[in-house]
Amino acid sequence: MAKRKSSALAQDPVPTPALVNMPSFEHLLPPASKRRTSQRNRTKPDSVAASTNPDYNAEVLDGPEALRASPDADEKDERTDVDKVELGTATHIKDEDDSVPSLVTAGDSDSSLSDISDMEPRSTNRAQNTKPRKSTSTGTKNAKLQNSIPAITMKMSEGKESQFLDPEAEEDVEADEEEIRAALSRPPAVNSDYLPLPWKGRLGYACLCTYLRFSNPPVFSSRTCRIASILENRHPLKNPDESPHATKNRPDRDQPADITRGQAFVESLGLANARDIVKMLRWNDRYGIKFLRLSSEMFPFASHEEYGYKLAPFASEVLGEAGKVAAELGHRLTTHPGQFTQLGSPRKQVIDNAIRDLEYHAELLSLLKLPPQQDRDAVMILHLGGVFGDKEATLNRFRENYKKLSQGIKDRLVLENDDVSWSVHDLLPLCEELNIPMVLDYHHNNIIFNSDEIREGTKDIMDLYPRILATWERKKITPKMHYSEPTPSAITGRQRRKHNPRVATLPPCPPNMDLMIEAKDKEQAVFELMRTFKLPGFNTFNDMLPHVRKDDNKPVKVPKKKTPKKKSKVESDDPLEAAEEAFVDDEEFLQAVIPDEEVGMGGPEGRVYWPPGMEDWLRPVKKIVKKKDSTVPGKPLTPAQKRAAAAEAAASAVKLEAEVHEESGTKDSIAAIPIPSRKAKPSTNAVAKKVVTPKKNTQRVPTPSASEEEVSEDVSMLEEEPKLTAKKREHPLLAKVPGLRRSTMLKMPKKLTSE
C-alpha cells in the first residue's frame, strides 16, 4: 500500500484574514500560572544528582556496613532490605593463627578499606567491559560480585572458632547435638529488674535512617562504589557536552585516562554523603533522637593504600556545615571502624591498614569542628580483634602498636567487648592501664563473659559500673553503652550473636547514659522503646495507624488537557465564552510541591513510625515477577512445546532401551520409531495449481520382538483392567510420541512398558 500523502493544508496553510477591531480579553483571563516542572520530571535528578543517586546510577551502591545492625553483625538477615539493592558478600572463615585477609569484599567491614590494602585493581581484560548494567537488584548483586576485590574463603581448622566466623552467613544456623546440649545446660541468666526511668540520656542508632533511605529522593550517607567504577570514570565521556547516561553517554575507554577525573567521581559520592548528614540530624531532632553513629563508608576507599585520599580540603566545608548543625542541635556523633581494623594482629600489613583507617576516621571527626565537649564525645569504637592463639601475646602487640598512634587517634579511641573472644574482664584492665575508655555492650556480655567472676545476665555486670565509668571520666568524655537483644529462637552461642530487629526493654544503665541501640530496624527500634516506656519524644511521631507517605514529591499522572467544545452553527461568536472554554486551570492538575527541606520529614502528622511487620506502610513494596507456567493443566500445548516433548520422549526411550540392552543383552531397538516431521505450509502467494500428492513409499516399521510369555502377560493385564485408558498404560514419555500404536507398546520389552 502506498504511503498516505500529507495534507496540502498542513504543508502550505492558507493564511486566515486578520480580525478587524477585535477586542482584547486578556484582562478578563486569570493570571497565567507559573509553569512548574511536572511531578514526574521533578523526581528525575539532574546530571549531578544522578551521579550520586543509586536509583538512577547503577555504579552507586549502598554501603553494606550501614545496612547491618552493627559492624560485628555480618549476618545476612540483619541487613536492611533496600529496593534495587541486593548485596552479595563472601563468607570469611579464618583460622585463629591467621591474620585478617588482605583481600576481602567491601561488605565485610564497616571501615572503608583498612582490610584490603593488598587489593589489586581489576585486570585489564575485565576492566574493558563497557556493557552497561541496569540499576536492578540482580545487576547490583553482579556488580558487587564482580568487584575488583577478589573474594577469598579461608577454611577454619577443626575445633577452632574464628573471630570472623559468621554464624548467619546462611539463612539458618544449624547446630549439632553437642552444641545444643551445652547451650541448654548453661545456667539461666540473672537479669536486673531496674529500669533507668525517668530517662534523661540520649538514644541513638547506627549509620542509616531507614525512613530517609526510602524517601524520594533518598537521603543517606553511605553511598559507595566499586574500584572498577573509579577506573572507568577516569576516562572522559563519549560526549562531554552532554550529561552522563548509563547507556547513551558512558566513559570512553579509547580516550586517555586521567586520575583526577576518577578521583572527582569518588569524591562526589563522599560529598553527597556528607551533605545528607544535615538532613538526617534535623530529622532526628524533630523526633527526639540526639545520638547518631556516622557511617565509616561516608568517603569510599578513603583509607585504601592505593586509591586512598585525604578529606581536606575538598570536604572541609561540607563537613564543617554538618558539624555546625550538630552543635546547634546538641547531637552526639561517633564512628565505629569495622572488625577488620585490628591493632593486635601479628601481621605488619594488617597493622598498617588499621592505622591508616583510624587516621581516616580521626580526620573525618576533626573536620566537623564541633565544640570542645562534643568534640571529645566524638569517639571511635574499636574491637580488639582476634586472639591469634595467645591472648597475652595479642595484648602485648596491642600495647606496642597503641604507642605508635597519633595523639588525635588516642584522644578518640575506645575499646568494646565482643561476642567471640574478648570479655569485659579481659579488656577492662587494659583500658585502665592505657587510659582508654571502655564501651560496655550488654548483648556481647551475655555471650562472652568470665563465668568465674560474674553470671550471665545484666545483674552481676552492674558491679563493674564504677570501674567502667571511671575510664570515661578520666578523659572527661560522656560515657556511652551499646544495647541489643538476640532473636527469640536463638539457643546456641552462635545463634545468639544475631541481633533482633527491635529491642523490648531498656538495660539497667544509668538514666543519663548515651545508649546506642544496635538493631536492624535502626530508628524504628528507637521509636519502639519510646512508645513502650513513653520516653521523651514519643509524642512527636504518629501512632499505629495505617497510612501512606505524604511527604514526597512523587510522580503523578497528569490528566489530559481539556479541549474546547466545537461551536455549533446556531451559537453566536462570543469571544469571552470561547476563552472560558479554552482555558484550563493548570493548578487543578499540579500536585502541591513539597519544599525540599520538608521532603521526607514525615509531614505535619509525623508519619514516620511503622509497627513490626508493617514495613509496607512506609517502604516501597518489592515487586515479585512470577514466571508464567507453560505447563498449566488443561491448557493446550503450543506446537513448539509439542515438538520439544516429542524429542524429549524419543531421547528418553532410546536411553531406556540402551539400559535394557545392557542388562538383558537383547538386540531389540525402538530407535526406528518414526517421529512425524512438521509439514511445510504452502505459500499463500503461489499460483493456484493442481496439487499432485505423490504416493508415499510406505515401509514397515520394525518393532521389537517379544516372547510369548511377555505378550500373554501384557494381554492378561489388559483383560483385567479393560477400563484403563491407553494413556495410563503407556509410558509417560513414550505417550508423547505421535504415531506410536498400542500394539507397538505391547511388543516392547517388559522393562520399558513397566517403567
Short mmCIF file of N, CA, C and O in Angstrom, two decimals, residues 23-91:
data_model
loop_
_atom_site.label_atom_id
_atom_site.label_comp_id
_atom_site.label_asym_id
_atom_site.label_seq_id
_atom_site.Cartn_x
_atom_site.Cartn_y
_atom_site.Cartn_z
N PRO A 23 -11.80 43.03 20.01
CA PRO A 23 -11.49 43.50 21.36
C PRO A 23 -10.59 42.51 22.09
O PRO A 23 -10.63 41.30 21.85
N SER A 24 -9.77 43.00 23.00
CA SER A 24 -8.85 42.18 23.77
C SER A 24 -9.52 41.72 25.07
O SER A 24 -10.14 42.51 25.78
N PHE A 25 -9.41 40.45 25.35
CA PHE A 25 -9.99 39.88 26.56
C PHE A 25 -8.91 39.36 27.52
O PHE A 25 -9.19 38.57 28.41
N GLU A 26 -7.67 39.80 27.31
CA GLU A 26 -6.59 39.31 28.16
C GLU A 26 -6.79 39.74 29.61
O GLU A 26 -6.42 39.03 30.54
N HIS A 27 -7.39 40.95 29.81
CA HIS A 27 -7.56 41.42 31.18
C HIS A 27 -8.64 40.64 31.92
O HIS A 27 -8.74 40.71 33.14
N LEU A 28 -9.49 39.91 31.16
CA LEU A 28 -10.54 39.13 31.80
C LEU A 28 -10.07 37.73 32.21
O LEU A 28 -10.71 37.07 33.01
N LEU A 29 -8.95 37.27 31.60
CA LEU A 29 -8.45 35.93 31.90
C LEU A 29 -7.72 35.93 33.24
O LEU A 29 -7.14 36.93 33.64
N PRO A 30 -7.75 34.81 33.94
CA PRO A 30 -6.99 34.72 35.20
C PRO A 30 -5.51 34.86 34.92
O PRO A 30 -5.05 34.60 33.80
N PRO A 31 -4.74 35.29 35.90
CA PRO A 31 -3.30 35.43 35.68
C PRO A 31 -2.68 34.08 35.36
O PRO A 31 -3.07 33.05 35.90
N ALA A 32 -1.75 34.11 34.43
CA ALA A 32 -1.09 32.88 34.00
C ALA A 32 -0.35 32.26 35.17
O ALA A 32 0.39 32.94 35.88
N SER A 33 -0.60 30.97 35.37
CA SER A 33 0.07 30.28 36.47
C SER A 33 1.53 30.07 36.12
O SER A 33 1.90 29.92 34.96
N LYS A 34 2.34 30.06 37.15
CA LYS A 34 3.77 29.84 36.94
C LYS A 34 3.98 28.41 36.48
O LYS A 34 3.49 27.47 37.08
N ARG A 35 4.71 28.32 35.38
CA ARG A 35 4.95 27.00 34.83
C ARG A 35 5.92 26.25 35.72
O ARG A 35 7.05 26.66 35.91
N ARG A 36 5.45 25.18 36.28
CA ARG A 36 6.30 24.39 37.16
C ARG A 36 6.66 23.08 36.48
O ARG A 36 5.88 22.54 35.68
N THR A 37 7.78 22.57 36.84
CA THR A 37 8.19 21.31 36.28
C THR A 37 7.22 20.23 36.70
O THR A 37 6.76 20.21 37.84
N SER A 38 6.89 19.36 35.77
CA SER A 38 5.94 18.31 36.10
C SER A 38 6.47 17.45 37.23
O SER A 38 7.66 17.35 37.46
N GLN A 39 5.54 16.80 37.92
CA GLN A 39 5.93 15.97 39.06
C GLN A 39 6.84 14.84 38.62
O GLN A 39 7.75 14.45 39.34
N ARG A 40 6.60 14.30 37.47
CA ARG A 40 7.44 13.20 37.01
C ARG A 40 8.85 13.68 36.74
O ARG A 40 9.84 13.01 37.06
N ASN A 41 8.98 14.86 36.13
CA ASN A 41 10.31 15.36 35.85
C ASN A 41 11.02 15.83 37.10
O ASN A 41 12.24 15.83 37.17
N ARG A 42 10.24 16.25 38.10
CA ARG A 42 10.88 16.71 39.33
C ARG A 42 11.58 15.57 40.05
O ARG A 42 12.55 15.78 40.75
N THR A 43 11.10 14.34 39.89
CA THR A 43 11.72 13.22 40.56
C THR A 43 12.98 12.76 39.87
O THR A 43 13.76 12.04 40.44
N LYS A 44 13.19 13.15 38.64
CA LYS A 44 14.41 12.77 37.94
C LYS A 44 15.49 13.80 38.24
O LYS A 44 15.34 14.99 37.96
N PRO A 45 16.59 13.37 38.82
CA PRO A 45 17.63 14.33 39.18
C PRO A 45 18.37 14.81 37.96
O PRO A 45 18.32 14.23 36.88
N ASP A 46 19.05 15.94 38.16
CA ASP A 46 19.89 16.44 37.08
C ASP A 46 21.13 15.58 37.00
O ASP A 46 21.32 14.60 37.70
N SER A 47 22.06 15.99 36.12
CA SER A 47 23.24 15.16 35.88
C SER A 47 24.08 15.02 37.12
O SER A 47 24.68 13.97 37.37
N VAL A 48 24.17 16.08 37.94
CA VAL A 48 24.98 15.99 39.14
C VAL A 48 24.36 15.06 40.16
O VAL A 48 25.01 14.19 40.72
N ALA A 49 23.04 15.24 40.38
CA ALA A 49 22.38 14.39 41.37
C ALA A 49 22.30 12.95 40.91
O ALA A 49 22.37 12.03 41.70
N ALA A 50 22.13 12.75 39.60
CA ALA A 50 22.01 11.39 39.10
C ALA A 50 23.28 10.60 39.34
O ALA A 50 23.24 9.39 39.49
N SER A 51 24.41 11.26 39.40
CA SER A 51 25.67 10.55 39.57
C SER A 51 25.85 10.04 40.98
O SER A 51 26.71 9.21 41.22
N THR A 52 25.04 10.50 41.93
CA THR A 52 25.16 10.05 43.31
C THR A 52 23.89 9.39 43.83
O THR A 52 23.82 9.08 45.01
N ASN A 53 22.91 9.18 42.99
CA ASN A 53 21.65 8.58 43.40
C ASN A 53 21.62 7.14 42.92
O ASN A 53 21.61 6.88 41.71
N PRO A 54 21.61 6.16 43.83
CA PRO A 54 21.62 4.76 43.39
C PRO A 54 20.37 4.35 42.64
O PRO A 54 20.39 3.33 41.95
N ASP A 55 19.30 5.14 42.73
CA ASP A 55 18.08 4.80 41.99
C ASP A 55 18.23 5.06 40.50
O ASP A 55 17.47 4.52 39.70
N TYR A 56 19.19 5.89 40.13
CA TYR A 56 19.37 6.24 38.73
C TYR A 56 20.76 5.90 38.21
O TYR A 56 20.98 5.96 37.01
N ASN A 57 21.68 5.56 39.08
CA ASN A 57 23.04 5.26 38.67
C ASN A 57 23.44 3.93 39.27
O ASN A 57 23.59 3.80 40.49
N ALA A 58 23.63 2.93 38.42
CA ALA A 58 23.96 1.58 38.91
C ALA A 58 25.36 1.52 39.50
O ALA A 58 25.68 0.56 40.21
N GLU A 59 26.22 2.50 39.21
CA GLU A 59 27.56 2.48 39.76
C GLU A 59 27.58 2.89 41.22
O GLU A 59 28.56 2.63 41.92
N VAL A 60 26.53 3.55 41.70
CA VAL A 60 26.44 3.97 43.09
C VAL A 60 25.74 2.88 43.88
O VAL A 60 24.61 2.51 43.56
N LEU A 61 26.41 2.37 44.90
CA LEU A 61 25.90 1.26 45.68
C LEU A 61 25.66 1.69 47.12
O LEU A 61 26.27 2.64 47.60
N ASP A 62 24.78 0.97 47.78
CA ASP A 62 24.58 1.17 49.21
C ASP A 62 25.71 0.50 49.97
O ASP A 62 26.04 -0.66 49.72
N GLY A 63 26.30 1.22 50.90
CA GLY A 63 27.33 0.63 51.73
C GLY A 63 26.76 -0.50 52.55
O GLY A 63 25.84 -0.29 53.34
N PRO A 64 27.25 -1.72 52.40
CA PRO A 64 26.64 -2.85 53.12
C PRO A 64 26.79 -2.75 54.62
O PRO A 64 25.96 -3.28 55.36
N GLU A 65 27.83 -2.07 55.11
CA GLU A 65 28.02 -1.98 56.55
C GLU A 65 26.93 -1.15 57.21
O GLU A 65 26.51 -1.43 58.32
N ALA A 66 26.47 -0.11 56.52
CA ALA A 66 25.44 0.74 57.10
C ALA A 66 24.10 0.02 57.20
O ALA A 66 23.24 0.41 57.98
N LEU A 67 23.91 -1.04 56.42
CA LEU A 67 22.65 -1.76 56.43
C LEU A 67 22.57 -2.76 57.57
O LEU A 67 21.50 -3.29 57.84
N ARG A 68 23.69 -3.01 58.23
CA ARG A 68 23.69 -4.00 59.30
C ARG A 68 23.35 -3.37 60.63
O ARG A 68 23.40 -2.15 60.80
N ALA A 69 23.05 -4.24 61.59
CA ALA A 69 22.74 -3.76 62.93
C ALA A 69 23.96 -3.13 63.58
O ALA A 69 23.87 -2.13 64.28
N SER A 70 25.16 -3.71 63.34
CA SER A 70 26.41 -3.18 63.86
C SER A 70 27.53 -3.75 63.03
O SER A 70 27.34 -4.72 62.29
N PRO A 71 28.75 -3.19 63.09
CA PRO A 71 29.84 -3.70 62.26
C PRO A 71 30.18 -5.16 62.53
O PRO A 71 30.67 -5.84 61.64
N ASP A 72 29.92 -5.65 63.73
CA ASP A 72 30.23 -7.04 64.03
C ASP A 72 29.06 -7.95 63.72
O ASP A 72 29.10 -9.13 64.04
N ALA A 73 28.01 -7.41 63.11
CA ALA A 73 26.84 -8.22 62.73
C ALA A 73 26.88 -8.43 61.24
O ALA A 73 26.28 -7.69 60.48
N ASP A 74 27.61 -9.45 60.80
CA ASP A 74 27.74 -9.73 59.38
C ASP A 74 26.56 -10.51 58.82
O ASP A 74 26.55 -10.85 57.66
N GLU A 75 25.62 -10.84 59.67
CA GLU A 75 24.59 -11.77 59.29
C GLU A 75 23.74 -11.22 58.15
O GLU A 75 23.41 -10.05 58.12
N LYS A 76 23.40 -12.11 57.25
CA LYS A 76 22.60 -11.71 56.09
C LYS A 76 21.24 -11.20 56.52
O LYS A 76 20.72 -10.23 55.97
N ASP A 77 20.66 -11.85 57.53
CA ASP A 77 19.30 -11.48 57.95
C ASP A 77 19.28 -10.17 58.72
O ASP A 77 18.22 -9.65 59.02
N GLU A 78 20.46 -9.63 59.11
CA GLU A 78 20.47 -8.39 59.88
C GLU A 78 20.63 -7.18 59.00
O GLU A 78 20.85 -6.08 59.47
N ARG A 79 20.56 -7.35 57.70
CA ARG A 79 20.68 -6.22 56.80
C ARG A 79 19.31 -5.68 56.45
O ARG A 79 18.34 -6.42 56.31
N THR A 80 19.27 -4.40 56.30
CA THR A 80 18.03 -3.76 55.87
C THR A 80 17.84 -4.02 54.38
O THR A 80 18.74 -3.79 53.59
N ASP A 81 16.68 -4.50 53.98
CA ASP A 81 16.39 -4.73 52.57
C ASP A 81 16.19 -3.40 51.87
O ASP A 81 15.39 -2.57 52.28
N VAL A 82 16.93 -3.21 50.81
CA VAL A 82 16.84 -1.98 50.04
C VAL A 82 16.37 -2.33 48.65
O VAL A 82 16.93 -3.22 48.02
N ASP A 83 15.33 -1.67 48.19
CA ASP A 83 14.85 -1.90 46.82
C ASP A 83 15.96 -1.59 45.85
O ASP A 83 16.68 -0.61 45.98
N LYS A 84 16.08 -2.45 44.83
CA LYS A 84 17.07 -2.32 43.77
C LYS A 84 18.49 -2.56 44.25
O LYS A 84 19.41 -2.38 43.49
N VAL A 85 18.64 -2.94 45.50
CA VAL A 85 19.98 -3.20 46.02
C VAL A 85 19.97 -4.54 46.70
O VAL A 85 19.24 -4.74 47.66
N GLU A 86 20.77 -5.45 46.21
CA GLU A 86 20.92 -6.76 46.83
C GLU A 86 22.39 -7.03 46.91
O GLU A 86 23.06 -7.22 45.91
N LEU A 87 22.92 -7.03 48.11
CA LEU A 87 24.35 -7.08 48.30
C LEU A 87 24.81 -8.52 48.41
O LEU A 87 24.27 -9.30 49.16
N GLY A 88 25.83 -8.84 47.66
CA GLY A 88 26.42 -10.15 47.76
C GLY A 88 27.78 -10.06 48.42
O GLY A 88 28.61 -9.27 48.01
N THR A 89 28.00 -10.87 49.42
CA THR A 89 29.28 -10.84 50.10
C THR A 89 29.81 -12.25 50.25
O THR A 89 29.06 -13.21 50.26
N ALA A 90 31.09 -12.35 50.36
CA ALA A 90 31.71 -13.64 50.55
C ALA A 90 31.81 -13.96 52.03
O ALA A 90 31.96 -13.08 52.85
N THR A 91 31.72 -15.23 52.35
CA THR A 91 31.83 -15.66 53.74
C THR A 91 33.30 -15.82 54.07
O THR A 91 34.03 -16.51 53.36
#
